[in-house]
Tab-separated table of C-alpha atoms in Angstrom:
chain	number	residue	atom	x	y	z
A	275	UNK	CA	88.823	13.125	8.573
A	276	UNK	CA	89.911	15.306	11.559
A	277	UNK	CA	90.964	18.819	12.315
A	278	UNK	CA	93.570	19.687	14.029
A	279	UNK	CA	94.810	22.890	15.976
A	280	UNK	CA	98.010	23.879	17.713
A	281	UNK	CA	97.436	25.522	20.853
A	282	UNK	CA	99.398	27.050	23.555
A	283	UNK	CA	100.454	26.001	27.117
A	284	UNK	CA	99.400	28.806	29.653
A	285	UNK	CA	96.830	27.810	32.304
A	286	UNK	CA	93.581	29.914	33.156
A	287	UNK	CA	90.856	30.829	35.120
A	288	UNK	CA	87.942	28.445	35.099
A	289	UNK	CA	84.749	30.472	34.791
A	290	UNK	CA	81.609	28.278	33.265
A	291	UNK	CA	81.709	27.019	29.987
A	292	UNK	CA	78.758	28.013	27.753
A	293	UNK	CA	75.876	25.429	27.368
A	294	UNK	CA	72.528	24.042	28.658
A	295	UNK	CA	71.819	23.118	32.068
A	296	UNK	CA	69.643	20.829	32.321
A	297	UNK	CA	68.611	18.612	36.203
A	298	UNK	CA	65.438	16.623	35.025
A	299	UNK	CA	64.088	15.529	38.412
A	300	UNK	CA	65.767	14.982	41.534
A	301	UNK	CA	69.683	16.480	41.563
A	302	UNK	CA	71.320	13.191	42.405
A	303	UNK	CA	74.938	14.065	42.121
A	304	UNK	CA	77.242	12.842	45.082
A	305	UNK	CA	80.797	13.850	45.735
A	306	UNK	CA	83.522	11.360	44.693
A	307	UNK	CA	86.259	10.719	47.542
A	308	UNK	CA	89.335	10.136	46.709
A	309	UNK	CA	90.197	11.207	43.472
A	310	UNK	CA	93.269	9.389	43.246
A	311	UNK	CA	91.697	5.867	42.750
A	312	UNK	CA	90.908	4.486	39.569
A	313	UNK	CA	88.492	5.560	37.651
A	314	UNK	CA	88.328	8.882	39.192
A	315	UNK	CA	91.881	9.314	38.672
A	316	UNK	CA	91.053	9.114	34.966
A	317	UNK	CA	88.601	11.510	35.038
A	318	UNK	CA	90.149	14.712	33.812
A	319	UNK	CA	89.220	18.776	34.720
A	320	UNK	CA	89.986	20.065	31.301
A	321	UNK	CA	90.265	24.270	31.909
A	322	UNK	CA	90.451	26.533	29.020
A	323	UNK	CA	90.340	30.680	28.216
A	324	UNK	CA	86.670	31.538	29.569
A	325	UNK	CA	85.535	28.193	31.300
A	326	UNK	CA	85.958	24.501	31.827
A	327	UNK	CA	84.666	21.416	30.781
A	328	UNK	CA	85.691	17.467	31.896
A	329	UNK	CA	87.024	14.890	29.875
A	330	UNK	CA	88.658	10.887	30.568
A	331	UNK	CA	92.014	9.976	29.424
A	332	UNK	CA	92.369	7.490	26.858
A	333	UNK	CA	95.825	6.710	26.560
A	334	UNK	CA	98.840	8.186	28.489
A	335	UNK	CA	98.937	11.521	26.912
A	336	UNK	CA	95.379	11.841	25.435
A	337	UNK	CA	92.432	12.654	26.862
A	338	UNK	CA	89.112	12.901	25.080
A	339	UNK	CA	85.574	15.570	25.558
A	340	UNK	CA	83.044	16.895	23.706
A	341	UNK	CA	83.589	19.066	20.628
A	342	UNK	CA	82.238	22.064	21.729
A	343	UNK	CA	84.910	21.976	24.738
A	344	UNK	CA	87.930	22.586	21.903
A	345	UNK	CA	85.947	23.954	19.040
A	346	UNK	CA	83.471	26.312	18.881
A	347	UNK	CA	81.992	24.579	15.715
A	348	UNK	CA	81.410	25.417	12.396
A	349	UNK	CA	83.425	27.098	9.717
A	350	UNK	CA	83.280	30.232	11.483
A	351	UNK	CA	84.284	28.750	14.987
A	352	UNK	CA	87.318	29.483	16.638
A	353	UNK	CA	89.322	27.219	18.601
A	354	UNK	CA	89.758	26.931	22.711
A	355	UNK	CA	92.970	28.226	24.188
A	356	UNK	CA	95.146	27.736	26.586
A	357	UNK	CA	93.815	24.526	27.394
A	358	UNK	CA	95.161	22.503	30.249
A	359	UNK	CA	94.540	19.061	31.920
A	360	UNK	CA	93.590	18.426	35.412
A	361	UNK	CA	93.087	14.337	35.740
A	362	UNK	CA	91.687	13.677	39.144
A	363	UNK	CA	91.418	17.351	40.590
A	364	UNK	CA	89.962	17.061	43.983
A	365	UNK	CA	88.443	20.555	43.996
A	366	UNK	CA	91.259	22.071	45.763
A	367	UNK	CA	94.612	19.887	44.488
A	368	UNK	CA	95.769	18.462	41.600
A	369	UNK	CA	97.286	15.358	42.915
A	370	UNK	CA	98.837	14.290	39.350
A	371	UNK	CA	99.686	17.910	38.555
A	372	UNK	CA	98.289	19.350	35.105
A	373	UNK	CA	99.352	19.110	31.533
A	374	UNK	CA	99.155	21.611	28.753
A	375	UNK	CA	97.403	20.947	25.603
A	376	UNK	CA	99.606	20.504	22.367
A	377	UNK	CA	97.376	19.457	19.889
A	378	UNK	CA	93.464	19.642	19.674
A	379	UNK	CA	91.240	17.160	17.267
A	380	UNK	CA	87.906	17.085	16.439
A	381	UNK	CA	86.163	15.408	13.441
A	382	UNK	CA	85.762	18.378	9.994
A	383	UNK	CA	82.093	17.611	10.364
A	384	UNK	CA	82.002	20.378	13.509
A	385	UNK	CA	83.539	22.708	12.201
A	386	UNK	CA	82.851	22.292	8.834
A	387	UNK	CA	79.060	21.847	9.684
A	388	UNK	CA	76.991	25.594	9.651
A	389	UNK	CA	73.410	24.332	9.800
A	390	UNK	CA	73.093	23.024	13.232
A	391	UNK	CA	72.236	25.862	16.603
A	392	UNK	CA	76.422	26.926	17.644
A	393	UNK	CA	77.907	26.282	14.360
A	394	UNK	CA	78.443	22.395	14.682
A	395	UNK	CA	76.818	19.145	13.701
A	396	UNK	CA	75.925	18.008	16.956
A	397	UNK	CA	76.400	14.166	15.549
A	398	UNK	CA	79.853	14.993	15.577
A	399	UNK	CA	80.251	16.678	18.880
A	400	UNK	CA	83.664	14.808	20.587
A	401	UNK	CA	87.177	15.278	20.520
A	402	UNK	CA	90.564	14.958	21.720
A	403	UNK	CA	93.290	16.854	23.573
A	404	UNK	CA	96.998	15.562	23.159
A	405	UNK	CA	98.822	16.505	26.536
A	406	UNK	CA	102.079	17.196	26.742
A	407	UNK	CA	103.295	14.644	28.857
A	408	UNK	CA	102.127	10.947	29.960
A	409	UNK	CA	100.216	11.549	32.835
A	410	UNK	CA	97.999	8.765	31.925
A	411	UNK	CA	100.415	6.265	33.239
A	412	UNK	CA	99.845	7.147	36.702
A	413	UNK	CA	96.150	7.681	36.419
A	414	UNK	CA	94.853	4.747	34.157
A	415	UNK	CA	92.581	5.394	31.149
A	416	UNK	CA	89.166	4.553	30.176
A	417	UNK	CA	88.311	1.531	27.524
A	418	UNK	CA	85.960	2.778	24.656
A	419	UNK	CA	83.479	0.232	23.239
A	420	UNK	CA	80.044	0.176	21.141
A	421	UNK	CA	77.398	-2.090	22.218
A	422	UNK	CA	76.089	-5.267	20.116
A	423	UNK	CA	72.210	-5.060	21.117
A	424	UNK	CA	70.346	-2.238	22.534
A	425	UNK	CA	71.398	-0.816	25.331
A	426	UNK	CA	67.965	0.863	26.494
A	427	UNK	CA	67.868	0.248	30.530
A	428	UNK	CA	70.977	-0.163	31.027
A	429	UNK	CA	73.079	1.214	33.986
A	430	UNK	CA	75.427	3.740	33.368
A	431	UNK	CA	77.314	6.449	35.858
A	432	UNK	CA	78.813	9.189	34.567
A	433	UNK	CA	82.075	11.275	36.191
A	434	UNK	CA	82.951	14.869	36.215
A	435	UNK	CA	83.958	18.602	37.230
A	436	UNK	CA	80.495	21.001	37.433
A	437	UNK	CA	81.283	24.398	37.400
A	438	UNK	CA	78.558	25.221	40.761
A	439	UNK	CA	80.400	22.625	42.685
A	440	UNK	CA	84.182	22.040	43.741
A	441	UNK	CA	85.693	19.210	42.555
A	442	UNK	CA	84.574	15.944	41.172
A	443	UNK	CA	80.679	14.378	40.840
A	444	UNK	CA	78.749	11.329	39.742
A	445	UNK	CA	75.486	10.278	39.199
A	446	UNK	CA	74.030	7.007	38.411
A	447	UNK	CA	71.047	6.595	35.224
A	448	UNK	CA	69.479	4.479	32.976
A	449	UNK	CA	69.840	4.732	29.731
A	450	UNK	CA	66.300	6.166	28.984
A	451	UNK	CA	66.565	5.796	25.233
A	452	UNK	CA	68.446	5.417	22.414
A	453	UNK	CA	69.121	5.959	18.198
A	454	UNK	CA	71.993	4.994	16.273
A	455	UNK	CA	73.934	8.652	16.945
A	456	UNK	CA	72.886	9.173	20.160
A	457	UNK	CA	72.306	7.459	23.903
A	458	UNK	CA	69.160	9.606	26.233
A	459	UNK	CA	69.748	9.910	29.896
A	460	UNK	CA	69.019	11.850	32.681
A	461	UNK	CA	71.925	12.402	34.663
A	462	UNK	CA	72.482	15.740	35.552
A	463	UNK	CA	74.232	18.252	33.314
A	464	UNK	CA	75.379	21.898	34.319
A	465	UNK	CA	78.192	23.987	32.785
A	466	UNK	CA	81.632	21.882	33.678
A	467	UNK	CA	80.293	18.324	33.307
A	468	UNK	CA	80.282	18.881	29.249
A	469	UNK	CA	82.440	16.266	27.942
A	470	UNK	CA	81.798	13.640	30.994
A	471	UNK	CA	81.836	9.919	30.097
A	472	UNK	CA	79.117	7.739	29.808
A	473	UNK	CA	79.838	3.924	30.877
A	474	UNK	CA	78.741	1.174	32.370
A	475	UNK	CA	78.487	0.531	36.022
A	476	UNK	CA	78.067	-2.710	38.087
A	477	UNK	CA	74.101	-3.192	38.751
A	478	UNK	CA	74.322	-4.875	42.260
A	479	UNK	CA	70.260	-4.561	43.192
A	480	UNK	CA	69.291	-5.728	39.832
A	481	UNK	CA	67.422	-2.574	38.650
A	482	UNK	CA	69.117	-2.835	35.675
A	483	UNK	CA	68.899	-5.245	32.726
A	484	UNK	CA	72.101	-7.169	31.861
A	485	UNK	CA	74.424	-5.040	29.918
A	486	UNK	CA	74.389	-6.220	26.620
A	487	UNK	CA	77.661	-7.657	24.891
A	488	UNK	CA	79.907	-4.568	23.805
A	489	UNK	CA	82.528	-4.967	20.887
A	490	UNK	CA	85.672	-3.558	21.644
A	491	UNK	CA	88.040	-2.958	18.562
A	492	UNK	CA	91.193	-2.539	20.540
A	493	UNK	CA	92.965	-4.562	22.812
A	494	UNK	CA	93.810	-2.393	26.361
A	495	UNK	CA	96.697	-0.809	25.815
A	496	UNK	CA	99.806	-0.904	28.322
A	497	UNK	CA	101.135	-0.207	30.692
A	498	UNK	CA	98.765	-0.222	34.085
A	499	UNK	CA	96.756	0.436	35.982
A	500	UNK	CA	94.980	0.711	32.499
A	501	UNK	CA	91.583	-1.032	33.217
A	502	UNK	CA	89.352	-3.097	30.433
A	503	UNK	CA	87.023	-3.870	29.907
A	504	UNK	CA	85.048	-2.589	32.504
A	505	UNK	CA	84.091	0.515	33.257
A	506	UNK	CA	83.887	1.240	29.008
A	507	UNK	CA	82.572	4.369	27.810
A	508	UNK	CA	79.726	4.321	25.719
A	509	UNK	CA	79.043	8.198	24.937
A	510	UNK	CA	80.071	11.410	25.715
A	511	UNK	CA	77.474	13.406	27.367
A	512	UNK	CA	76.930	16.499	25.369
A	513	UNK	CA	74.081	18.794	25.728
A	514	UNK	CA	70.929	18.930	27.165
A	515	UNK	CA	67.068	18.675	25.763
A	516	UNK	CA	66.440	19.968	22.133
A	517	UNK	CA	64.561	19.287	19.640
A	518	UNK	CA	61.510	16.131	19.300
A	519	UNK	CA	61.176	13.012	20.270
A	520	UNK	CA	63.243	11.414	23.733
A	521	UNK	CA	66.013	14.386	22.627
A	522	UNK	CA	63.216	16.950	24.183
A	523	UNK	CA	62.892	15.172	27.701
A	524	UNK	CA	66.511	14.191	28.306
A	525	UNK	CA	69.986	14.702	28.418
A	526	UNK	CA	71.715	13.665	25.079
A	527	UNK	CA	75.282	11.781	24.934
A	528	UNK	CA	76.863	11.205	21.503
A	529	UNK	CA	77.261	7.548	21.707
A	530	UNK	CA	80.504	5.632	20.348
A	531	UNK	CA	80.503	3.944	16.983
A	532	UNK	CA	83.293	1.982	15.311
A	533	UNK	CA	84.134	5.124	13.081
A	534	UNK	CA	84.305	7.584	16.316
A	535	UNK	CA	86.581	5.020	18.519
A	536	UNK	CA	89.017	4.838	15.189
A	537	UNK	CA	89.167	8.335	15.296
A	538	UNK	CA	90.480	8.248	18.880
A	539	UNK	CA	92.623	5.854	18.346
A	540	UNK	CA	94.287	7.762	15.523
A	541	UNK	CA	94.039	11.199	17.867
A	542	UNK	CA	95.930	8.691	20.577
């Protein structure tokens, strides 16, 4: 089950988005130059009323983000607005031009959910943002998949827009632990980079373990330059440290399941 809102199609300014900041060690964020190559192309500066988040397309016209970026959560919460899409923003240009939001999904658990801190089951924190055009054929998409075996140690790099910084960042982690609704890292999260993928990256100086087998339930869709399997998003980083347990000392990305990737691919 999903919600759905309407919104409308004005852009904004792009003052922080409320959350937790959280750097846990060393700030290793570098710049990513050009924007216009996959996957940063895909890699999306998602501006609404009162702040900014990032998100990754998924399809031509879709692009998905963390709840909280569209919905304020719970039955109380009030939706996002004027919501546009920047895919590839280089801090000063747009070089694929922006496209207005025209439909917003996230799962009736957030904002049906009033016993978790902001109104939402964090479990359910992601979403999706149908643009209103196909800019995803120009910038490629990102492949979603759910791992077979643990994925503890593994490499992963996440992409996105922070809200102290122009333009786009990444930073490359281990996955420092892991449950079955949520992956633990420590790459660095500041207001802006809510909603940034997780995936896999290429472990050339073998600090990683092998990435384990990932199932992925859909074939990559056409046209190009979409990319799969590689890099495939695993989770969607969310928040930072709360509560017990690896959730206090890390970052905390709401991993993909089977049920979350067929809601995407219904929100396509």
């Amino acid at each position: 089950m999903s919600t759905t809102a309407p919104v409308a199609s004005t852009a904004v300014g792009v003052t922080p988005a409320v959350g937790t900041e959280a750097i846990l060690g060393p700030d290793t964020r570098v710049p990513v130059r050009p924007t216009t190559t996959f996957p940063a192309s895909a890699i999306v500066r998602l501006v609404f009323t009162g702040g900014q988040c990032t998100g990754f397309m998924i399809s031509e016209r879709t692009v998905a983000t963390a709840a909280h970026c569209l919905h304020s959560g719970g039955s109380n919460g009030t939706w996002r607005t004027n919501v546009v899409a920047y895919p590839g923003h280089d801090g000063t240009t747009a070089p694929f031009g922006g496209c207005a939001a025209l439909r917003l999904f996230v799962p009736s658990n957030w904002t049906s959910a009033t016993n978790a801190p902001g109104g939402g089951n964090p479990a359910f924190d992601y979403g999706a943002v149908q643009l209103n055009c196909t800019i995803g054929t120009r910038t490629g998409w990102l492949g979603l998949g759910y791992p077979t075996q643990p994925v503890t140690g593994s490499c992963t790099r996440t992409q996105g827009y922070p809200a102290d910084r122009p333009g786009q960042w990444a930073s490359d982690d281990a996955v420092r632990a892991e449950d079955a609704t949520y992956l633990y890292v420590r790459h660095p999260l500041v207001n802006g980079l809510d909603g940034s993928p997780v995936f896999y990256t290429p472990d050339p100086d073998d600090w990683c373990p092998m990435p384990p087998p990932l199932v992925i339930p859909c074939p990559c869709p056409p046209p190009p330059p979409c990319v799969c399997p590689i890099p495939t998003v695993l989770a969607i980083l969310s928040r930072g440290p709360s509560g017990v347990g690896p959730g206090a000392t890390n970052n905390i990305a709401t991993r993909m399941t089977l049920p979350i990737i067929n809601n995407f691919m219904q929100w396509r």
